[in-house]
XYZ file of C-alpha atoms in Angstrom:
502
model
C -52.066 33.441 37.588
C -52.481 30.005 35.935
C -56.184 29.963 36.758
C -56.649 33.503 35.473
C -54.823 32.652 32.253
C -57.064 29.549 31.928
C -60.176 31.746 32.237
C -58.857 34.276 29.675
C -58.180 31.392 27.286
C -61.824 30.405 27.684
C -62.960 33.979 26.966
C -64.229 34.477 30.506
C -64.207 38.022 31.927
C -65.727 37.229 35.358
C -66.302 34.110 37.419
C -68.015 33.130 40.670
C -67.540 29.658 42.187
C -69.635 28.076 44.961
C -68.206 25.007 46.724
C -70.435 22.050 47.614
C -69.020 20.321 50.683
C -70.077 16.997 52.169
C -68.656 15.733 55.470
C -65.844 18.253 55.283
C -64.765 17.203 51.779
C -65.283 18.952 48.445
C -68.099 17.142 46.604
C -68.495 19.496 43.635
C -68.663 23.076 42.355
C -71.222 25.503 40.954
C -69.249 27.714 38.528
C -70.762 30.884 37.026
C -68.990 32.682 34.131
C -69.457 35.980 32.259
C -67.716 37.064 29.063
C -67.328 40.605 30.388
C -66.191 41.749 33.791
C -68.929 41.805 36.423
C -68.670 42.668 40.073
C -70.767 40.630 42.506
C -71.865 42.610 45.547
C -71.371 41.393 49.090
C -75.067 40.599 49.326
C -74.929 38.497 46.136
C -71.851 36.634 47.338
C -73.469 36.010 50.729
C -76.614 34.746 49.042
C -74.550 32.408 46.817
C -72.679 31.128 49.872
C -76.006 30.482 51.617
C -77.330 28.658 48.556
C -74.133 26.601 48.477
C -74.543 25.599 52.111
C -78.217 24.784 51.558
C -77.383 22.673 48.501
C -74.615 20.914 50.469
C -77.042 20.149 53.324
C -79.696 18.825 50.939
C -77.037 16.782 49.190
C -75.912 15.256 52.490
C -79.498 14.501 53.538
C -80.287 12.890 50.190
C -77.153 10.720 50.175
C -77.576 9.745 53.806
C -81.224 8.850 53.188
C -80.282 6.726 50.179
C -77.396 5.166 52.110
C -79.634 4.372 55.091
C -82.227 2.777 52.819
C -79.514 0.703 51.140
C -78.036 -0.292 54.508
C -81.455 -1.491 55.672
C -81.826 -3.528 52.505
C -78.378 -5.096 53.033
C -79.213 -5.748 56.695
C -82.350 -7.639 55.662
C -80.279 -9.677 53.185
C -77.700 -10.358 55.918
C -80.330 -11.641 58.343
C -81.785 -13.975 55.707
C -78.319 -15.310 54.836
C -77.632 -16.027 58.512
C -80.993 -17.792 58.720
C -80.198 -19.870 55.619
C -76.707 -20.759 56.863
C -78.078 -21.781 60.262
C -80.657 -24.074 58.675
C -78.400 -25.610 56.013
C -76.184 -28.668 56.261
C -73.193 -26.493 55.443
C -72.542 -22.756 55.441
C -71.849 -22.516 51.707
C -75.252 -23.954 50.765
C -76.913 -21.319 52.897
C -75.103 -18.590 50.992
C -75.807 -19.673 47.420
C -78.882 -21.931 47.207
C -81.622 -19.549 48.322
C -83.040 -16.122 47.548
C -81.680 -13.689 48.527
C -78.191 -15.109 48.128
C -74.613 -13.943 48.406
C -74.843 -11.698 45.346
C -77.627 -9.613 46.891
C -75.236 -8.508 49.616
C -73.172 -6.575 47.092
C -75.677 -5.500 44.424
C -76.450 -8.618 42.411
C -76.800 -6.798 39.112
C -73.562 -7.273 37.238
C -71.866 -9.018 40.184
C -70.613 -12.526 40.832
C -69.066 -14.371 43.788
C -66.843 -17.266 44.718
C -66.452 -18.993 48.081
C -63.537 -21.185 49.149
C -64.503 -23.193 52.210
C -63.887 -26.796 53.223
C -61.345 -27.346 50.451
C -63.307 -26.378 47.328
C -64.576 -23.358 45.389
C -68.288 -22.706 45.067
C -69.181 -20.271 42.277
C -72.272 -18.177 41.648
C -72.817 -15.763 38.774
C -70.445 -14.986 35.911
C -67.013 -15.448 37.476
C -63.434 -16.038 36.263
C -62.277 -19.639 35.849
C -61.390 -21.666 38.944
C -57.713 -21.534 37.936
C -57.829 -17.750 37.716
C -59.652 -17.522 41.055
C -57.166 -19.889 42.728
C -54.244 -17.789 41.455
C -55.978 -14.622 42.685
C -56.502 -16.229 46.121
C -52.802 -17.102 46.218
C -51.980 -13.461 45.464
C -54.372 -12.281 48.174
C -52.651 -14.601 50.633
C -49.362 -12.795 49.962
C -50.872 -9.398 50.826
C -50.785 -7.921 54.337
C -53.393 -9.543 56.584
C -56.883 -8.144 56.046
C -60.499 -8.724 57.005
C -61.987 -6.881 54.020
C -60.150 -6.001 50.796
C -61.657 -3.975 47.944
C -60.654 -2.360 44.683
C -62.584 -1.066 41.674
C -59.536 -1.481 39.415
C -58.117 -4.960 40.009
C -55.953 -5.072 36.815
C -54.048 -1.990 37.974
C -52.752 -3.817 41.094
C -52.967 -7.430 39.851
C -51.976 -7.430 36.144
C -53.156 -11.034 35.419
C -56.708 -9.748 36.007
C -56.483 -8.068 32.588
C -57.383 -11.514 31.180
C -60.786 -11.517 32.893
C -61.507 -7.793 33.286
C -64.875 -8.197 31.563
C -66.158 -10.140 34.585
C -63.800 -9.029 37.364
C -62.388 -5.527 37.146
C -63.683 -4.930 40.669
C -62.971 -7.173 43.677
C -64.352 -7.300 47.200
C -62.828 -10.020 49.375
C -63.224 -11.132 52.978
C -60.880 -13.593 54.627
C -62.289 -16.459 56.690
C -59.673 -17.592 59.235
C -60.252 -21.333 58.890
C -57.090 -21.611 56.833
C -54.791 -19.377 54.811
C -56.902 -19.811 51.626
C -60.498 -19.416 52.803
C -62.181 -16.425 51.187
C -65.505 -15.049 50.055
C -64.939 -13.040 46.865
C -67.304 -10.714 45.020
C -66.553 -9.581 41.468
C -67.823 -6.676 39.396
C -67.334 -6.435 35.627
C -65.566 -3.696 33.753
C -67.667 -0.594 33.097
C -66.152 1.268 30.164
C -66.433 4.979 30.928
C -66.341 7.908 28.514
C -65.188 11.133 30.131
C -65.865 14.332 28.191
C -63.331 17.116 28.685
C -63.423 20.716 27.521
C -60.200 20.221 25.612
C -57.328 17.805 26.091
C -56.621 17.623 29.842
C -52.896 17.156 29.246
C -51.035 20.185 30.576
C -48.391 21.787 28.396
C -45.102 23.239 29.542
C -43.620 26.096 27.550
C -40.081 27.407 27.930
C -39.921 31.109 28.760
C -36.947 33.363 28.951
C -37.013 33.079 32.720
C -37.157 29.274 32.698
C -40.036 26.813 32.435
C -43.593 27.570 33.466
C -46.782 25.543 33.338
C -49.457 27.046 31.070
C -53.120 25.970 30.836
C -54.540 24.639 27.587
C -55.816 27.027 24.974
C -58.100 24.670 23.071
C -61.523 23.832 24.500
C -62.964 21.610 21.824
C -64.741 18.466 23.119
C -62.153 15.799 23.975
C -63.239 12.271 24.940
C -61.279 9.939 27.182
C -62.141 6.200 27.326
C -61.419 4.590 30.719
C -60.925 0.803 30.901
C -60.235 -1.785 33.673
C -62.553 -0.133 36.186
C -65.792 -1.372 37.723
C -68.576 0.409 39.526
C -67.044 1.432 42.896
C -67.863 -0.395 46.133
C -69.921 1.565 48.623
C -68.970 1.872 52.275
C -72.206 0.143 53.266
C -71.263 -2.819 51.044
C -67.866 -3.106 52.701
C -69.548 -3.029 56.118
C -72.054 -5.689 55.017
C -69.181 -7.911 53.876
C -67.453 -7.394 57.239
C -70.653 -8.350 59.109
C -71.075 -11.456 56.940
C -67.505 -12.504 57.744
C -68.236 -12.180 61.445
C -71.424 -14.253 61.080
C -69.624 -17.006 59.145
C -66.928 -17.243 61.818
C -69.486 -17.336 64.652
C -71.648 -19.965 62.942
C -68.605 -22.078 62.107
C -67.493 -21.974 65.746
C -71.006 -22.934 66.851
C -71.001 -25.887 64.450
C -67.593 -26.999 65.667
C -68.834 -26.788 69.265
C -71.945 -28.828 68.456
C -69.836 -31.349 66.545
C -67.547 -31.669 69.558
C -70.578 -32.137 71.797
C -71.892 -34.887 69.516
C -68.453 -36.502 69.404
C -68.225 -36.324 73.190
C -71.681 -37.863 73.561
C -70.739 -40.595 71.060
C -67.509 -41.235 72.954
C -69.410 -41.503 76.227
C -71.880 -43.896 74.604
C -68.976 -45.921 73.214
C -67.382 -45.997 76.668
C -70.604 -47.237 78.182
C -70.886 -49.864 75.457
C -67.296 -50.915 76.070
C -67.907 -51.151 79.809
C -70.898 -53.338 79.052
C -68.811 -55.556 76.767
C -66.133 -55.809 79.450
C -68.753 -56.857 81.960
C -69.919 -59.533 79.529
C -66.321 -60.643 78.979
C -65.651 -60.763 82.706
C -68.791 -62.584 83.803
C -70.357 -64.270 80.780
C -67.116 -65.497 79.169
C -64.464 -65.661 81.839
C -66.485 -67.671 84.333
C -67.809 -70.266 81.828
C -64.286 -70.572 80.434
C -62.980 -71.346 83.918
C -65.653 -74.037 84.285
C -64.616 -75.423 80.895
C -60.953 -75.528 81.937
C -61.781 -77.296 85.190
C -63.755 -79.902 83.259
C -60.914 -80.245 80.766
C -58.407 -80.834 83.585
C -60.725 -83.428 85.135
C -61.166 -85.168 81.780
C -57.408 -85.171 81.213
C -56.760 -86.705 84.617
C -59.177 -89.595 83.930
C -58.121 -90.545 80.402
C -56.370 -93.650 81.761
C -59.788 -95.111 82.646
C -61.071 -94.740 79.080
C -61.016 -97.517 76.486
C -57.912 -97.661 74.320
C -59.637 -96.145 71.275
C -61.012 -93.247 73.360
C -57.580 -92.719 74.947
C -56.075 -92.295 71.485
C -58.667 -89.672 70.537
C -58.276 -87.865 73.865
C -54.502 -87.776 73.508
C -54.951 -86.003 70.174
C -57.838 -83.654 71.026
C -57.363 -82.685 74.661
C -53.989 -80.890 74.234
C -55.430 -78.790 71.421
C -58.471 -77.943 73.541
C -56.196 -76.993 76.409
C -54.047 -74.782 74.158
C -57.107 -73.073 72.671
C -58.651 -72.429 76.086
C -55.387 -70.974 77.379
C -55.173 -68.655 74.372
C -58.761 -67.550 74.911
C -58.128 -66.928 78.598
C -55.008 -64.936 77.760
C -56.895 -62.861 75.189
C -59.644 -62.052 77.698
C -57.010 -61.015 80.237
C -55.309 -58.789 77.625
C -58.584 -57.094 76.687
C -59.361 -56.382 80.337
C -55.870 -55.035 81.000
C -55.945 -52.801 77.930
C -59.377 -51.461 78.865
C -58.176 -50.579 82.362
C -55.095 -48.848 80.948
C -57.172 -46.742 78.554
C -59.659 -45.713 81.262
C -56.913 -44.908 83.753
C -58.110 -47.601 86.150
C -54.839 -49.523 85.978
C -53.276 -48.201 89.189
C -49.507 -48.488 89.589
C -47.821 -49.567 92.805
C -44.412 -48.000 92.309
C -41.335 -48.597 94.442
C -37.569 -48.537 93.948
C -36.321 -51.570 92.034
C -32.747 -52.287 90.926
C -32.467 -52.212 87.152
C -30.249 -55.295 87.113
C -32.901 -57.214 89.080
C -35.474 -56.395 86.392
C -33.112 -57.673 83.684
C -32.254 -60.931 85.420
C -35.874 -61.583 86.436
C -36.932 -61.095 82.823
C -34.166 -63.460 81.700
C -35.205 -66.084 84.233
C -38.889 -65.770 83.253
C -38.354 -66.169 79.490
C -35.238 -68.360 79.353
C -37.179 -71.674 79.258
C -39.178 -70.416 76.246
C -35.962 -69.397 74.496
C -34.254 -72.709 75.314
C -37.158 -74.625 73.789
C -36.290 -72.989 70.442
C -32.519 -73.225 70.918
C -32.366 -69.413 71.104
C -29.625 -67.760 73.137
C -31.055 -65.196 75.581
C -28.434 -62.670 76.727
C -28.366 -59.873 79.321
C -26.244 -56.762 78.812
C -25.719 -53.756 81.076
C -26.786 -55.645 84.163
C -23.697 -54.513 86.043
C -24.796 -50.886 85.873
C -26.115 -49.761 89.222
C -29.146 -47.660 89.925
C -32.676 -48.035 91.153
C -35.706 -47.436 88.975
C -38.964 -46.372 90.587
C -41.693 -48.399 88.927
C -44.409 -50.993 89.369
C -42.273 -54.119 89.163
C -45.108 -56.428 88.131
C -46.189 -54.120 85.281
C -42.631 -53.639 84.006
C -42.191 -57.421 84.026
C -45.372 -57.633 81.960
C -43.768 -55.247 79.444
C -40.662 -57.454 79.331
C -42.857 -60.538 78.939
C -44.579 -59.066 75.882
C -41.406 -57.735 74.260
C -39.244 -60.797 74.965
C -42.082 -63.163 74.117
C -42.475 -61.518 70.700
C -38.703 -61.506 70.119
C -38.451 -65.239 70.861
C -41.564 -65.982 68.803
C -40.225 -64.309 65.653
C -36.550 -65.297 65.986
C -35.682 -68.514 64.108
C -34.135 -71.505 65.899
C -30.517 -70.958 66.807
C -30.947 -67.180 66.834
C -30.194 -64.723 69.599
C -32.234 -62.328 71.753
C -30.604 -59.693 73.953
C -32.128 -57.660 76.751
C -30.134 -54.565 77.718
C -30.171 -51.620 80.156
C -28.361 -48.318 79.881
C -28.597 -45.045 81.790
C -29.379 -42.175 79.441
C -28.886 -38.548 80.282
C -32.593 -37.864 80.709
C -34.037 -41.350 81.067
C -33.393 -44.993 81.884
C -33.544 -47.064 78.710
C -34.284 -50.791 78.333
C -33.948 -52.577 74.989
C -34.900 -55.992 73.588
C -33.009 -56.929 70.408
C -33.633 -60.003 68.245
C -32.131 -61.571 65.150
C -35.465 -62.237 63.516
C -36.678 -61.239 60.042
C -37.143 -57.565 60.906
C -39.954 -55.366 59.624
C -40.364 -53.046 56.631
C -40.337 -49.325 57.365
C -44.011 -49.007 56.375
C -45.020 -51.303 59.261
C -43.165 -49.473 62.028
C -45.759 -46.708 62.676
C -48.434 -49.369 63.322
C -46.728 -51.970 65.521
C -48.190 -50.542 68.758
C -51.745 -50.255 67.377
C -54.387 -52.499 68.887
C -55.103 -55.705 66.940
C -52.531 -54.780 64.273
C -50.325 -57.533 62.848
C -47.869 -57.639 59.984
C -49.102 -59.855 57.152
C -46.184 -62.228 57.285
C -46.775 -63.084 60.964
C -49.497 -65.547 59.962
C -51.702 -64.010 62.705
C -49.694 -65.244 65.677
C -51.636 -63.808 68.631
C -54.364 -61.157 68.784
C -52.179 -58.116 68.307
C -52.705 -56.712 71.821
C -49.344 -57.413 73.479
C -47.474 -54.389 72.132
C -50.479 -52.114 72.718
C -50.516 -53.238 76.355
C -46.751 -52.710 76.651
C -47.156 -49.192 75.253
C -49.972 -48.387 77.673
C -48.013 -49.664 80.708
C -44.861 -47.768 79.748
C -46.754 -44.526 79.160
C -48.593 -44.984 82.469
C -45.122 -44.744 84.068
C -44.479 -41.513 82.143
C -42.068 -43.216 79.757
C -42.018 -43.884 76.040
C -41.679 -46.916 73.791
C -40.393 -47.232 70.211
C -38.920 -49.683 67.724
C -36.086 -49.769 65.216
C -35.979 -52.492 62.605
C -34.318 -53.480 59.339
C -35.685 -56.222 57.140
C -33.432 -59.276 57.298
C -31.428 -57.952 60.270
C -33.895 -58.070 63.160
C -35.671 -55.582 65.394
C -34.944 -53.693 68.601
C -37.721 -52.531 70.908
C -36.882 -49.777 73.386
C -38.766 -48.464 76.370
C -37.766 -45.861 78.892
C -38.645 -44.341 82.216
C -38.152 -40.632 82.919
C -34.915 -39.413 84.421
C -36.499 -38.556 87.771
C -37.481 -42.216 88.128
C -33.836 -43.269 88.288
C -32.057 -43.362 91.667
């Protein structure tokens, strides 16, 4: 009844409507009107239905043909973009610095794009400001996860887009799963549309005696509606092209990462070979001549009594310094060789059960003369606790030697150094505490780095002792750490796993 009233209001006495259907959906109508009643015969209606089906088929063929042609064009653009990305130093350059470029994948006319990869935005075409794009990307990140996102009316779902609707009323976005903020974005500007209606499309409701009923309009004068905040819609083939580009970017990025890892592995192998060569030089070309030098130095020292008095005075001054320097050099060579073996896994452990108290007292006995020479008290705590630790005794003593040696070195005369053992719930813990100057918090993360030294140590040693201690402890499956307060001293801890404790 509403439709019939609508037709009467228009002055129509007869109507015939033919539906145009595409892919099962209404695409449009052919409407025929007469001012006076007119009956259409069955043959006429059948003929109109046939014409409607024919028009629908031709419509489908035409749209599919146009769509196929457009898909082929986008496919050609896609292949060129993949070629450019493959041949460029970075993926972004391949997308924007050639022709065709990223814009051609989504109809370049009136479109623009932005890419966020590797920590920065790359812009092409007339786009919103970087701040606006960054805020939009943040908003996209809060949406449900997506591969492809599209809208032809961005301001209606993202109100801040009203500020840049003239360049970005439409948005097509693909997410690149390198991080939460990596996107390729296409923008389309606002297309102001004028829709012409046969009368105001607003429906009116009039109260009748029986209640309220909707009535169609009675005026059919031309009525214009201006539509804002909308862009040209995105086609399905454009969405598919964006999805294919996303897949290509991900695949190429993975390939580049793989090649980078291969290059890094090759560089690491070359560095290992170079290191092995250096170690061979250290072992044969430095160690052996140094041993010859030390033998000659010992011989020269033993014969100084036969030298003239003036020469004896010079020898007494020079030879001890030469001996000290040669010993330091020999120790440094030994440390480098040990550290290299630890890092390559060639430092085999000969583990057996050792009493924890024996390790403490052996460490005390080994370092006590050095402590006594500086009037430093060297204490042992926790030695009465029983229990065997399965370890390589010689290597653990080397750890104690490095830790206690450093503690004695940096503790002032008259100070105190304590070595302690305690059984933890999950591990056996050894500690070396000193009353030295301590270290600032900023230094603590670096103390076990190779060749690292705090500035105020005046370069005492080569900075390898703690790195070696760390490597030996970790070779046992344990851990090593330090606690320190400036002015109050430092405590170095190392542990062995619980299953190493008898």
